[in-house]
Amino acid sequence: MRKFKSNLIVALCGASVLLALVPLAMILFYVISRGFSALNWAFFTQTPKPVGEAGGGMGNAIVGTLILIVIAGVIAIPVGVLSGVHLAEFKGTRFSSMVRFAADVLNGVPSIVIGIFAYAIIVLPLKRFSAIAGGFALAIIVIPVVARTTEELLRLVPGGLKEAALALGATRAKAMFSVILPAALPGILTGILVALARVAGETAPLLFTAFNNRFFSTNVTQPIGSLTVQVFTYALSPYDDWIRQAWAGALVLVTMILILSIIARVATRRLERMARG
Amino acid sequence: MPIIKTSEDRALRLGTGAFAVFVVLLVAGIGVVLTQQSVLSIRKFGLAFWTRSTWNPVSGEFGALPFIWGTLYSSLIALLIAAPIALGIAIFINEISPLKLRQPLSYLTELLAAIPSIVYGLWGIFVLVPIVRKLELLAPEWLKKVPLFTGPPLGVGMLSAGVILAVMVVPLTSSVAREILRGVPMTQREAALALGATRWEAIRIALGYGRTGIIGAVMLGLGRALGETMAVTMVIGNNPQVSTSLFAPQYTMAAVIANEFTEAADELYLHALIEIGLVLFLITIVVNALSRILTRRVVRA
Amino acid sequence: MDEVKITVRDFDFYYGTNKVLHAISLDIPKNRVTALIGPSGCGKSTFLRSINRMNDIIPGIRVDGKILVDDVDVYGSGIDVVSLRRRVGMVFQKSNPFPKSIYENVAYGLRINGLRDKRKLDEAVSRSLDRAALLDEVKDRLNASALALSGGQQQRLCIARALAVDPDVLLMDEPASALDPIATQKIEELVFDLKKNYTIVIVTHNMQQAARVSDRTAFFMLGKLVEYDDTRTIFMNPSVKLTEDYITGRFG
Ligand SMILES: Nc1ncnc2c1ncn2[C@@H]1O[C@H](COP(=O)(O)OP(=O)(O)OP(=O)(O)O)[C@@H](O)[C@H]1O
Ligand SMILES: [Mg+2]
């Protein structure tokens, strides 16, 4: 009886793994099959057609997403990495546990709320939606991830390395920036890459910051289109062609994120092996 | 040579500290700014904002009860579905599966976390909702008298939202739960096994040892579900009503912000939406802070 | 000659492809204390954990040969590992109480076996605590957390917990190595008392301890059983030079 119960629960645990893989398989299947058939050259090069007209593409939105990511990276990388350095180097202090806690809390703040914050800080004073506001919102999402990743990777650097540098008369700052940080850099870069890839999939914080734009735009003080917002708009539209393009957009998004995560996965695995020696 | 902190070390501390302060300021800033931007609504409606269910932008009457209800209800459903599955996954990968399968399985389940919420939403509208509608059509008449299952079978509604949230929450909860299980000393399971415990009984000992952390893992999932926006708004039906029915189209806090923010023509309307955002912020902070405390204590011990 | 409780014949053990026990053969007598000694890494723990098949939880292990407990091959087909482990109890090097009350720790093995009767549970708990020489120290706070006990008390609690399911064999892997001298002495006295009712196999790194508590001693080296005899013989008059060198401390 006890044996039976044990085996039953073990089987149920196995079943829950399968159960979780069902939606994964379904999503990938639909995104690939529906998205692929709607992909064409125009999708990458053209801008959306006026309401109801078939054809056109998401070229502007793809560029827009890239611009937003660059803005987010420019803001988030220095703040995230240097906060991470602080957390790793001064780990015992009360201040750093406060920062760590704040980073963890920030990580859990819904992205829509972060969108409101960016709206209040940037859109309201400038009196218009802008790529800057969208990028800023995304940056806030990226910062805690980068900070914590940096901290963790710096801690993985063998302590001997730091001691060797200090023993040679390097200051703490020198040791950090010339020895420890470079040693952890490949890992930190992959971490940043993954964080930026993930944030490229964000929609909610862009809705009322970057807003949307049917045309190609590289002006960061103007509203800008993005893949995610464009997919959202098209998904809820009544036009078949737009819905097909929404799937294509989803495919592009998923492909981009998966490729980056896989690269990061392989890279971290290799790094771990190197760290172990 | 006296051992003193060089000025360069001071600079390191202060220089990097300045950026770290930014992280703390962001959290505080969000709270302050959202409060500032919702004063009109807070002043005008007070606590009644959270107990009234009229949401009428035209007449300027704003009651957020349906949204907080929808948020809590959908998250609860998501947790009821996701928690056992996530735990099952964590147990399977950590305690049962052969070593060789561990990496690929955990990678696959974590892939679920990498899929953007808009893609979940797209899948939700065109794949999940039709399936749910078919299931709802299958519901026998007697079942439809139960308050949980009343109303027309639309597909969009609370059930679809709960399911999609569950799928989205599983990877986070299961990966944290795995972390917790990994922190449970092997000797705990061995002690149980040596007393003649079955495999499951030994796993239960491990779960018991890490129970605070496991609760934390589930709460982390809750925090995620509460704030999830796009996928939910695409399948929940966006109808501000308080209903116990799983079939009924409802609304959530995050969804109403996403849908109405750019339409909010007057300031009171905008402030009412931001007040919803403020409360969502506060709720998720409490939930996340609690879960961090719970998970951290165990991982440290 | 004593009655034999455990018979080991040509027992080999592999972690993956790494063979760590080579053709071990020995007879462990009933109601006696048998000590396993030998340098670190020679396979004492592996051997001990083979007797109640605790090694089964390690992936990739393989065994050859036989271990018979009461003439039944524990690696034979149709063996129920769960009930084997109930009959062959184990105490670990580091005490590992569950984060539950003292009472619940001791009652655990009985509870999972379906014992619900409160009176019987109470009885078994205090009997086991008594046998483990812990009852007097904890009888007023059975509901206190086991983690609040001292290291030595925790280890005796683990012994009580193992005794509660009423095994006939008790395997102990360096049960006192993490304890101070006084707590160690208590455990040794306990082992001495317990052999009236149990067959005990104990791993120890402490030569005096082996000499004090055991009746038989087995000396392992590099995964081989070098010598196995009465403890007095092993310590006073070993027949193998290696054993003598080890005991007199002439090598690690
Ligand atoms: N889980 C394992 N996987 C692989 N090899 C192992 C494992 N456990 C032990 N070994 C190897 O098996 C050999 C015997 O180990 P064992 O723990 O049985 O030695 P021991 O005599 O108990 O040592 P000690 O006195 O240090 O406790 C050692 O070479 C060890 O490296
Ligand atoms: Mg050992």
GROMACS .gro file of C-alpha atoms and ligand atoms in nm, chain C residues 44-46 93 173-174 203 205, ligand 2:
model
    9
  622LYS     CA    1   3.439   0.102   0.512
  623SER     CA    2   3.139   0.325   0.460
  624THR     CA    3   3.068   0.175   0.123
  671GLN     CA    4   2.842   1.008   1.110
  751ASP     CA    5   2.922   0.492   1.056
  752GLU     CA    6   3.165   0.678   1.283
  781VAL     CA    7   3.294   0.201   1.156
  783HIS     CA    8   3.879   0.572   1.302
  832MG      MG    9   3.337   0.665   0.567
   0.00000   0.00000   0.00000
